[in-house]
Coordinates of C-alpha atoms and ligand atoms in Angstrom, one line a residue:
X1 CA -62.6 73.1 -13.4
X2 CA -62.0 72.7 -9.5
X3 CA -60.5 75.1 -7.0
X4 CA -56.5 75.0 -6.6
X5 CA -56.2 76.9 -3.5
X6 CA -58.6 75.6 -1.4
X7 CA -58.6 77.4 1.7
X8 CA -56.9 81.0 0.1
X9 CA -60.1 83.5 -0.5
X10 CA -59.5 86.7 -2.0
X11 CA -56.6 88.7 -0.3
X12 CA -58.1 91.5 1.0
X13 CA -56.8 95.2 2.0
X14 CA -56.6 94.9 6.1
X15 CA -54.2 97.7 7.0
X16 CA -51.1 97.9 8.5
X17 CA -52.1 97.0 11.7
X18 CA -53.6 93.8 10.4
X19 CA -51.2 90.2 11.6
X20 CA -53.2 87.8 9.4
X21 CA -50.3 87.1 6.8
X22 CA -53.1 86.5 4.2
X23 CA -53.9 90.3 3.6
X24 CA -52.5 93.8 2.3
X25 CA -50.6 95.9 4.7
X26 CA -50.2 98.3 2.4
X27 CA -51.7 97.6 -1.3
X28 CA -55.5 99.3 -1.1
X29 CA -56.1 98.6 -4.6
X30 CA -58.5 101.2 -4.7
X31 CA -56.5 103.8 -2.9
X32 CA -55.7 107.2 -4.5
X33 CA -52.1 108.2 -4.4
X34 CA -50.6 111.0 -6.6
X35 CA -54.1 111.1 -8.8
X36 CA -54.5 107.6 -9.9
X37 CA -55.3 104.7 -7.6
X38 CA -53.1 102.2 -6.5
X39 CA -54.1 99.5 -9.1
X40 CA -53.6 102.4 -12.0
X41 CA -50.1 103.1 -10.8
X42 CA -48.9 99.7 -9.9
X43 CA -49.7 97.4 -12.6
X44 CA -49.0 94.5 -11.3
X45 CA -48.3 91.5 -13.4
X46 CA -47.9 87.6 -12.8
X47 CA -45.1 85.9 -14.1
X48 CA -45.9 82.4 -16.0
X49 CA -42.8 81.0 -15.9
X50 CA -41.7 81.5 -12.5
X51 CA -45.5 80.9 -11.1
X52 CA -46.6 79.1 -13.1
X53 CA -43.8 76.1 -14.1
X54 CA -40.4 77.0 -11.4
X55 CA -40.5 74.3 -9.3
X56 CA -37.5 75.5 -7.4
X57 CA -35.1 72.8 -10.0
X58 CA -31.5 74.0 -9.5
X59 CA -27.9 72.9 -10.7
X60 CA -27.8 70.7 -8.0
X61 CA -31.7 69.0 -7.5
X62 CA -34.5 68.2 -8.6
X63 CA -37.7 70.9 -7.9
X64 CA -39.7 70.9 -4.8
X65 CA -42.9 72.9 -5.5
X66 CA -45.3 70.5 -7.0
X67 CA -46.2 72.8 -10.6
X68 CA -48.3 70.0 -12.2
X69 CA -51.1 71.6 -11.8
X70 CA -53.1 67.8 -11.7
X71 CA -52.1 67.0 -14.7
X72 CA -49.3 64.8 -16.4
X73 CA -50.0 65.1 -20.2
X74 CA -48.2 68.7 -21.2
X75 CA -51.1 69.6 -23.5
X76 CA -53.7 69.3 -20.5
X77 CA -51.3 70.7 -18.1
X78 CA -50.9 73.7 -20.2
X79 CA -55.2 74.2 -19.9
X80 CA -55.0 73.4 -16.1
X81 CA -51.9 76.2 -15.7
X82 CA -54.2 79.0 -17.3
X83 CA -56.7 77.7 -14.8
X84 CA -54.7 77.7 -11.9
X85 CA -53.3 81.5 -13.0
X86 CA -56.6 83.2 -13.1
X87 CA -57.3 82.0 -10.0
X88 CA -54.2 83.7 -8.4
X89 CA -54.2 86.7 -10.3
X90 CA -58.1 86.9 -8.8
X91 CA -57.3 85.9 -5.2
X92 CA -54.6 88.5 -5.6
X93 CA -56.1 91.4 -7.5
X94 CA -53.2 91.0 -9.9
X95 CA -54.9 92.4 -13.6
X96 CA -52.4 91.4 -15.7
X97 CA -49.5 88.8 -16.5
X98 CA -46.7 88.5 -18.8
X99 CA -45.8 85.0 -20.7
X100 CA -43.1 83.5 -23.1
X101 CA -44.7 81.5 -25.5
X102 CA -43.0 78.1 -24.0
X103 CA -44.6 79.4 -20.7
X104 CA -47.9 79.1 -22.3
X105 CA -47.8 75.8 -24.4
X106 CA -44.9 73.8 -24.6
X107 CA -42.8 72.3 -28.0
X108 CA -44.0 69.2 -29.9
X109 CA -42.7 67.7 -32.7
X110 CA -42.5 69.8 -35.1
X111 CA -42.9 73.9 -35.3
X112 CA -46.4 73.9 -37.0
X113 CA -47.6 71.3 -34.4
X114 CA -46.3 73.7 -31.3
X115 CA -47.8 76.7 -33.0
X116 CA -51.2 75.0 -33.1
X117 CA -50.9 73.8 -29.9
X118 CA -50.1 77.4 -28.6
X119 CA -53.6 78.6 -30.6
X120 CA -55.4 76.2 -28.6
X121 CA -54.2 77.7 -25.4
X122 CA -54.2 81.1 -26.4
X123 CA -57.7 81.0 -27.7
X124 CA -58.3 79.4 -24.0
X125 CA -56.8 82.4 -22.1
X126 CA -58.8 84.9 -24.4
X127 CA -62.2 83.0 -23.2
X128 CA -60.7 83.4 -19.5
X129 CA -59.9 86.5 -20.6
X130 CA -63.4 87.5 -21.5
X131 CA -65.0 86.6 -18.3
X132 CA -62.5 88.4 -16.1
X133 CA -61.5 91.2 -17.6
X134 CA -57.8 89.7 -16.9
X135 CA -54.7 91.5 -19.6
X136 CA -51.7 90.8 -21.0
X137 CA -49.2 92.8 -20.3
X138 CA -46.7 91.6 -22.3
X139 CA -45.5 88.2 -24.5
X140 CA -41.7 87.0 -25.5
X141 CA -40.8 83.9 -27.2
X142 CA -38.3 81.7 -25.5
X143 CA -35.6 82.1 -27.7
X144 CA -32.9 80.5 -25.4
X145 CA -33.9 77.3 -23.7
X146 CA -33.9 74.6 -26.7
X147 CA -30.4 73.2 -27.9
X148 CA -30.9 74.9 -31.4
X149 CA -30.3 78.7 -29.9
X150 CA -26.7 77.3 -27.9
X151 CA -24.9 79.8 -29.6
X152 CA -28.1 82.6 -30.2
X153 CA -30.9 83.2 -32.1
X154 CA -30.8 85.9 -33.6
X155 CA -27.3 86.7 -32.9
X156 CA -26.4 82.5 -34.1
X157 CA -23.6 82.0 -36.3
X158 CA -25.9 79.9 -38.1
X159 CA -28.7 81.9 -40.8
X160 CA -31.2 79.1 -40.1
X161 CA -31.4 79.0 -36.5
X162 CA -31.8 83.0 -37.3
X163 CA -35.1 82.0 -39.4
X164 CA -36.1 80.0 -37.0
X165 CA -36.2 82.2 -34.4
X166 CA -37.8 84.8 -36.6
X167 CA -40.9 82.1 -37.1
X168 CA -40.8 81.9 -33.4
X169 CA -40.6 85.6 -33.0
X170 CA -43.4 86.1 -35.7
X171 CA -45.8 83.7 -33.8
X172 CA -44.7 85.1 -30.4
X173 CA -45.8 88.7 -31.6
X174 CA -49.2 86.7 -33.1
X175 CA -50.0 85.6 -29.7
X176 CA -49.5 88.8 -28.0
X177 CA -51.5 90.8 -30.2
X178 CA -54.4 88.0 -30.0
X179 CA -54.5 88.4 -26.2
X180 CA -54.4 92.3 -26.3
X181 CA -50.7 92.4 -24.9
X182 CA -49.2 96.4 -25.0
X183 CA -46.1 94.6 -25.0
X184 CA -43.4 92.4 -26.6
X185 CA -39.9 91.9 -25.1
X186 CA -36.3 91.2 -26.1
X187 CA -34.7 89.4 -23.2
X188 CA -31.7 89.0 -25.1
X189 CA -31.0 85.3 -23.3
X190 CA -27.9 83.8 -25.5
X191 CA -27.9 86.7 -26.9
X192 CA -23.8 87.9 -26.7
X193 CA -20.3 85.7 -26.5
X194 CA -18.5 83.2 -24.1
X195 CA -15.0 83.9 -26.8
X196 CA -14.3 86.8 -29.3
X197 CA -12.1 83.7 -30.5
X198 CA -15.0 81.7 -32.3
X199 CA -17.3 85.8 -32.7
X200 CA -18.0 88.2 -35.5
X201 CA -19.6 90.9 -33.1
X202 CA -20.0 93.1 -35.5
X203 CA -22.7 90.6 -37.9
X204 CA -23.6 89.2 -34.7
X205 CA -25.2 93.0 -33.6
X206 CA -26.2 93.7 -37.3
X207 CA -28.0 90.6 -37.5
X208 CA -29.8 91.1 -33.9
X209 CA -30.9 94.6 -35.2
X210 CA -32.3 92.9 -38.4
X211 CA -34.4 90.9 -36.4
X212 CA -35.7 93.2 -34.2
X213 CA -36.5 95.2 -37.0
X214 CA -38.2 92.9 -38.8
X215 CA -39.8 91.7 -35.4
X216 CA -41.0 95.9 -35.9
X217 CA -42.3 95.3 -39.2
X218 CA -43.9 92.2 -38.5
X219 CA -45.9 93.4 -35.1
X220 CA -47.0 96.8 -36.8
X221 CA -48.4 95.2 -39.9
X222 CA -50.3 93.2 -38.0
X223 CA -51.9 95.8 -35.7
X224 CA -49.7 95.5 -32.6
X225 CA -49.4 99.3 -31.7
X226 CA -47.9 98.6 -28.0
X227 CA -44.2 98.8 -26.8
X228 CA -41.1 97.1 -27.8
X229 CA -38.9 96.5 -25.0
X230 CA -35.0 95.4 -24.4
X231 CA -34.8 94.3 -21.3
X232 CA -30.7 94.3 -20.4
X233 CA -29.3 92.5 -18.6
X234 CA -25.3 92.2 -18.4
X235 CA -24.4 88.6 -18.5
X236 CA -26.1 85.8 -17.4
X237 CA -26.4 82.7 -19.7
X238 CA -23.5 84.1 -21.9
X239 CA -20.6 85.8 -20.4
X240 CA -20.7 88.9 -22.1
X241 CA -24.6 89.9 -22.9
X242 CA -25.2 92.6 -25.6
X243 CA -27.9 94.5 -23.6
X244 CA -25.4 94.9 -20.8
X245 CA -27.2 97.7 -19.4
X246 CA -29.9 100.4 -20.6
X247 CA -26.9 102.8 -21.6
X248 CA -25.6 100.4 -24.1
X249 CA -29.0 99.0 -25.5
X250 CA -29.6 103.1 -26.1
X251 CA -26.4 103.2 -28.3
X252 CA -27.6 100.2 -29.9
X253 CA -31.1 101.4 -30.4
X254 CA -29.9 104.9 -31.7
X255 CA -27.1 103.4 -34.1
X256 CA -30.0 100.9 -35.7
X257 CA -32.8 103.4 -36.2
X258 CA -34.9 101.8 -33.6
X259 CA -35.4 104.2 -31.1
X260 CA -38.6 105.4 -32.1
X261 CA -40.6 101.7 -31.5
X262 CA -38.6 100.3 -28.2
X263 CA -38.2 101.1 -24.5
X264 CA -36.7 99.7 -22.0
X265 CA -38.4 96.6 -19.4
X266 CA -36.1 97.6 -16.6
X267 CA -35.5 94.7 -14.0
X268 CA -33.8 94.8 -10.5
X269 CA -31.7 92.2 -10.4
X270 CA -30.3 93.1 -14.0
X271 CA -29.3 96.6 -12.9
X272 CA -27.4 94.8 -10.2
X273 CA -25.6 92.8 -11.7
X274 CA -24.7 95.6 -14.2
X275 CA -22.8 97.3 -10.9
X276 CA -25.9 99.5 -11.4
X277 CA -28.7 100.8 -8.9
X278 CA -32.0 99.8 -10.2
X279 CA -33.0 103.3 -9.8
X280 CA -29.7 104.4 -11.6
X281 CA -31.1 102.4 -14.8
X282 CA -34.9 103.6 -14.8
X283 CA -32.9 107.2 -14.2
X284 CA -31.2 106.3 -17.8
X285 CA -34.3 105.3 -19.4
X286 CA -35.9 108.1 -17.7
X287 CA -33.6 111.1 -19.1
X288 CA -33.5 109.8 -22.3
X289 CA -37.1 109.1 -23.2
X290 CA -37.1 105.3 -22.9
X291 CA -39.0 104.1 -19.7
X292 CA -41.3 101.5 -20.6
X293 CA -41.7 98.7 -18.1
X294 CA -40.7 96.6 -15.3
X295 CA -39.1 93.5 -14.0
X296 CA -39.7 93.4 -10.5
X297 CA -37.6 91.6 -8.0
X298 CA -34.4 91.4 -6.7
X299 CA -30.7 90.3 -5.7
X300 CA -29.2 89.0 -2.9
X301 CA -25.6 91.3 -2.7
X302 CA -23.9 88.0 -1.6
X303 CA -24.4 86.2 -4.8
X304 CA -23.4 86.8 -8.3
X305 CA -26.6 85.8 -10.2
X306 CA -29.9 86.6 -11.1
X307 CA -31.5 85.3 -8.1
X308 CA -35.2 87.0 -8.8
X309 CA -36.2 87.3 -5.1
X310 CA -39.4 88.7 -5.1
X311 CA -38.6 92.5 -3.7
X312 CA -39.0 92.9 -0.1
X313 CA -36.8 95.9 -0.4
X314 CA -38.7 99.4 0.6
X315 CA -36.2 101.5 -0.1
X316 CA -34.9 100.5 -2.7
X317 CA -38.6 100.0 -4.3
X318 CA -39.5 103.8 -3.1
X319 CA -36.3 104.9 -5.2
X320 CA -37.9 103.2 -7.9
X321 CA -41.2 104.4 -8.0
X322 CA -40.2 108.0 -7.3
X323 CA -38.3 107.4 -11.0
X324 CA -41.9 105.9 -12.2
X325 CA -43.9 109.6 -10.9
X326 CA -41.2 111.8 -12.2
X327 CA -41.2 109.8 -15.9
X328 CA -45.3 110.2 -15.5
X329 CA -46.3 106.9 -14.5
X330 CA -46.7 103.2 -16.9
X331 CA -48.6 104.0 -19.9
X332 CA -48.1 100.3 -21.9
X333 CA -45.8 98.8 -19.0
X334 CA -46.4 97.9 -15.5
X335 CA -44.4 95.6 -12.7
X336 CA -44.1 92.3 -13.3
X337 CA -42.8 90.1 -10.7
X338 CA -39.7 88.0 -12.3
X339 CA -39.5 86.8 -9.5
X340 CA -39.3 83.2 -7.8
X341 CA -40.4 82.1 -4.2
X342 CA -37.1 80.1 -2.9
X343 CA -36.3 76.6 -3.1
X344 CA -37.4 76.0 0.6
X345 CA -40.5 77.7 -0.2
X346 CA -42.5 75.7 -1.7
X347 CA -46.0 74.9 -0.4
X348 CA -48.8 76.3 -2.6
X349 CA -49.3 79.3 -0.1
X350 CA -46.0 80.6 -0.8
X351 CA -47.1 81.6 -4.1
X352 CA -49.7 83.8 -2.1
X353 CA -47.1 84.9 0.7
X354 CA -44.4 85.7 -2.5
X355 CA -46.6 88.3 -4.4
X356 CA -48.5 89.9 -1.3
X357 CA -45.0 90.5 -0.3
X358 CA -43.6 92.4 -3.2
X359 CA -46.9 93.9 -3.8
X360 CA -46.7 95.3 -0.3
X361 CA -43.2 96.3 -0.6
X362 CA -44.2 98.5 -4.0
X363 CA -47.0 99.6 -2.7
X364 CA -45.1 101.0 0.4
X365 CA -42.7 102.3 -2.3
X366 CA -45.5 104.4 -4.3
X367 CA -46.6 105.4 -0.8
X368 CA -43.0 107.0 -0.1
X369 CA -42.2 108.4 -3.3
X370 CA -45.2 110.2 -3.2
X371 CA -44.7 111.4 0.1
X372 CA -40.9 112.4 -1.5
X373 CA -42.3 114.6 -4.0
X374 CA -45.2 116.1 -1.9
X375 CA -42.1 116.8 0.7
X376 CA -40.4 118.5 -1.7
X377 CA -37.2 119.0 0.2
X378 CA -35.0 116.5 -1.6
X379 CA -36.3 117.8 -5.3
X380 CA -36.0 121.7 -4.1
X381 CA -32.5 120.5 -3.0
X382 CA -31.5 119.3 -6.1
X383 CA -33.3 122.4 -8.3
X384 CA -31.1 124.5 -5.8
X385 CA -27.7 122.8 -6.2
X386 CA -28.2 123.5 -10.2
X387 CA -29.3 126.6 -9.9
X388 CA -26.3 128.4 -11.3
X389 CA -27.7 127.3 -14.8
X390 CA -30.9 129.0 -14.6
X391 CA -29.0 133.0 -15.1
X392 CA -26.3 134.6 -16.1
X393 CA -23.3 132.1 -17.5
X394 CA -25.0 129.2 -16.8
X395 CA -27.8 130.6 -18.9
X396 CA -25.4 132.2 -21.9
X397 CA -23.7 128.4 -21.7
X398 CA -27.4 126.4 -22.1
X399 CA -28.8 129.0 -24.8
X400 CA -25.9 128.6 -26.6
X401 CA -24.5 132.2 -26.6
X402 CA -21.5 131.5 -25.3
X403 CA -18.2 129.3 -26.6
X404 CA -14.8 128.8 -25.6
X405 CA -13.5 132.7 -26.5
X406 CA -16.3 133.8 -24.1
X407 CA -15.8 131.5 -21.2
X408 CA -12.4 132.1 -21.1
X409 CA -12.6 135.4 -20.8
X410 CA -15.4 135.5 -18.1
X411 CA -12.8 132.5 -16.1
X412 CA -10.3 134.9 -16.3
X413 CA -12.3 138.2 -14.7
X414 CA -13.8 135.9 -12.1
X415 CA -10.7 134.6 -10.5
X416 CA -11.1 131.3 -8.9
X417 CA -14.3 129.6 -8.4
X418 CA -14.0 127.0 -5.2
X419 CA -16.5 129.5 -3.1
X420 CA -19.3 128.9 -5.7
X421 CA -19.8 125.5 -4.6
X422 CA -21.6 124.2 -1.7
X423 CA -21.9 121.0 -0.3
X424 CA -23.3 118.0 -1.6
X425 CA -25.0 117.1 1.7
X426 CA -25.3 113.3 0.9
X427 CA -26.0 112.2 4.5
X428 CA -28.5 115.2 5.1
X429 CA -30.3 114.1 2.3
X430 CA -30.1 110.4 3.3
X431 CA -31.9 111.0 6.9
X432 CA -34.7 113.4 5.0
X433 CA -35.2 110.3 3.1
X434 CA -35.6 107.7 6.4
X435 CA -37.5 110.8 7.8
X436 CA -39.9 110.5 4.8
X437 CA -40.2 106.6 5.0
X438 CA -40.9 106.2 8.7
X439 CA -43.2 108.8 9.2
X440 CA -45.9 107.6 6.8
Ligands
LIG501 C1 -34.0 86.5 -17.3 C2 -35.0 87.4 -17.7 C3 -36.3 86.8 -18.3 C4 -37.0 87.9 -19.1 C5 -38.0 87.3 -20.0 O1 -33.1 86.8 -16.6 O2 -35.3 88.3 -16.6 O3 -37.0 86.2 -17.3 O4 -37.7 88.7 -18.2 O5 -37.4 86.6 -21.0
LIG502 NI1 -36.9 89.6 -16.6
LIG503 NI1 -33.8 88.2 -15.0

């Protein structure tokens, strides 16, 4: 097994000050911010399919990164591409990667010969595995690319393309579990409608729960004891995707009895094209119990797709990981990079530019939302603007003391109520937060 990236050592920690675009501005793996070190809070994944086999192919060309990987028989590509990853997730410091089971090996003839295929492979990485000390974060199956899932998989109007993404699904969850993944996604990828026309939504969502239920089952039974995720995303192969946005997947969760064994995988460019913030949705998952994991990248606001930049964004990446602190930091999930270098970025050492980029940019963002909360002025503003809950009617209204007969009479005693509200102070607030960011 030769060197790939001849020429790329290990990217190294050199300090903000440092111009060599091959090192860390601001990722200090071993760093200590807010009690854990950078490594422990970050959890930075690698993403095979973007990595690993984008070659930059759009609608209108052919690719232009090379992503053979030396090799032009798939089975021996596959062995070369878990070469090739280690080495960057090394040369990087990354610790973990995430995979769909396509990414890994790809399909052969028949479904028992790409399932033995895949063992090969997996039983590779878990040798690779061994020697480095490298994780999976988490696995998926690819339940969206192949003709047979043009109209879903488990939301097909067909039963058998249902079973056979279930058999997918089962050896999806097999593979995760044999390379010590604390996660398995639902990337729900033709999963909605184009046409209520030609749809029965109602068995479509039944049917989706029944998979992931069994998909539950299944992955407990076997010894899996990591996080389910949705990860939503509003549209984007279909028109209309059923896990438009975290909201949504909650109501489905909750009406399906599946809230107690999935979270959400939260991912940038989703949220935007949900008309959300991405720290809006981790807020959702946040409040309500369900933050799991990551997708890190991002949009471009001047297009309407996923475009799964890798994040260069500070601000927006400081909002995020001030929602990570406050929900306690990744247990099972982490950030993975979903992400892509562009089209015109294509040379080998844009794969190293790509992730030292959004690695910085996160790292800057842990930096700053731990500087937000050690600040304290923007949470003590927001504990103040609610403080009329914390006595008197506010109280009587939480505890559950009061009703309607009550708080009509107090409304009526006290008169009007304009002068007990004070201003929201947006654009104070906004220069606390550009004080916080540039005086690191
Ligand atoms: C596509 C999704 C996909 C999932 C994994 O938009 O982000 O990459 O993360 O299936
Ligand atoms: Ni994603
Ligand atoms: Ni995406």
């Amino acid at each position: 097994m030769g060197e790939f990236f001849k020429g790329i050592g290990k990217i190294r920690y050199a300090g903000k000050n440092s111009t060599d675009p091959l090192t860390f501005k601001y990722y200090d793996p071993d760093e200590v911010i807010g009690g854990k070190t950078m490594r422990e809070q970050l959890r930075f994944a690698l993403s095979w399919w973007h990595t690993m086999g984008g070659d930059g192919t759009d609608m209108f060309g052919v690719g232009t990164a090379d992503k053979s990987w030396g090799e032009s028989d798939p089975a021996a590509r596959a062995k070369a591409k878990v070469d090739a990853a280690f080495e960057i997730m090394d040369k990087l410091s990354i610790e973990f990667f995430c995979f769909h089971d396509r990414d890994l090996s790809p399909e052969y003839g028949s479904l028992a010969e790409t399932n033995d295929r895949l063992d090969e492979i997996t039983d590779y990485i878990v040798k690779k595995q061994a020697e480095t000390g490298m994780k999976c974060l988490w696995g998926t199956a690819k339940c969206f690319d192949h003709p047979r899932y043009m109209h879903g998989a488990g939301t097909s109007p067909s039963a058998d393309v249902f079973a056979y993404a279930a058999a997918q699904i089962k050896k999806a969850i097999e593979a995760t579990v044999k390379l010590g993944g604390s996660g398995y996604v639902f990337w729900g990828g033709r999963e909605g409608y184009e046409t209520l026309l030609n749809t029965n939504m109602g068995l479509e969502l039944d049917n989706m729960a029944r998979l992931m239920r069994m998909a539950v089952e299944y992955g407990r039974s076997i010894g899996f004891n990591g996080d389910f995720y949705i990860e939503p995303k509003p549209k984007e192969p279909t028109k209309h995707q059923y896990d438009f946005d975290t909201a949504t997947v909650l109501g489905f969760l909750r009406k399906y009895g599946l809230d107690k064994d999935f979270k959400m995988n939260i991912e940038a460019n989703h949220a935007t094209l949900a008309q959300h913030t991405f720290q809006h949705e981790l807020r959702v998952a946040r409040d309500n119990g369900f933050f799991g994991s990551i997708d890190a990248n991002q949009g471009d606001p001047l297009l309407g797709w996923d475009t799964d930049q890798f994040p260069t964004n500070v601000y927006d990446a400081a909002l995020c990981m001030y929602e990570v602190l406050k929900a306690g930091g990744f247990t099972n999930g982490g950030l993975n990079f979903d992400s892509k270098a562009r089209r015109g970025s294509f040379t080998p050492e844009d794969i190293f530019h790509s992730y030292i980029a959004g690695m910085d940019t996160f790292a800057l963002g842990l930096r700053i939302a731990q500087k937000m909360i050690d600040d304290g002025r923007i949470d003590k503003f927001v504990a103040d603007r609610y403080a009329s809950w914390n006595t008197g009617i506010g109280k009587d209204i939480i505890d559950g003391k009061v009703g309607f007969a009550e708080l009509e009479k107090y409304a009526l005693e006290k008169g009007e109520v304009t002068s007990s509200l004070t201003s929201g102070r947006q654009e104070m607030l906004e220069s606390i937060m550009n004080n916080i960011m540039f005086s690191l």
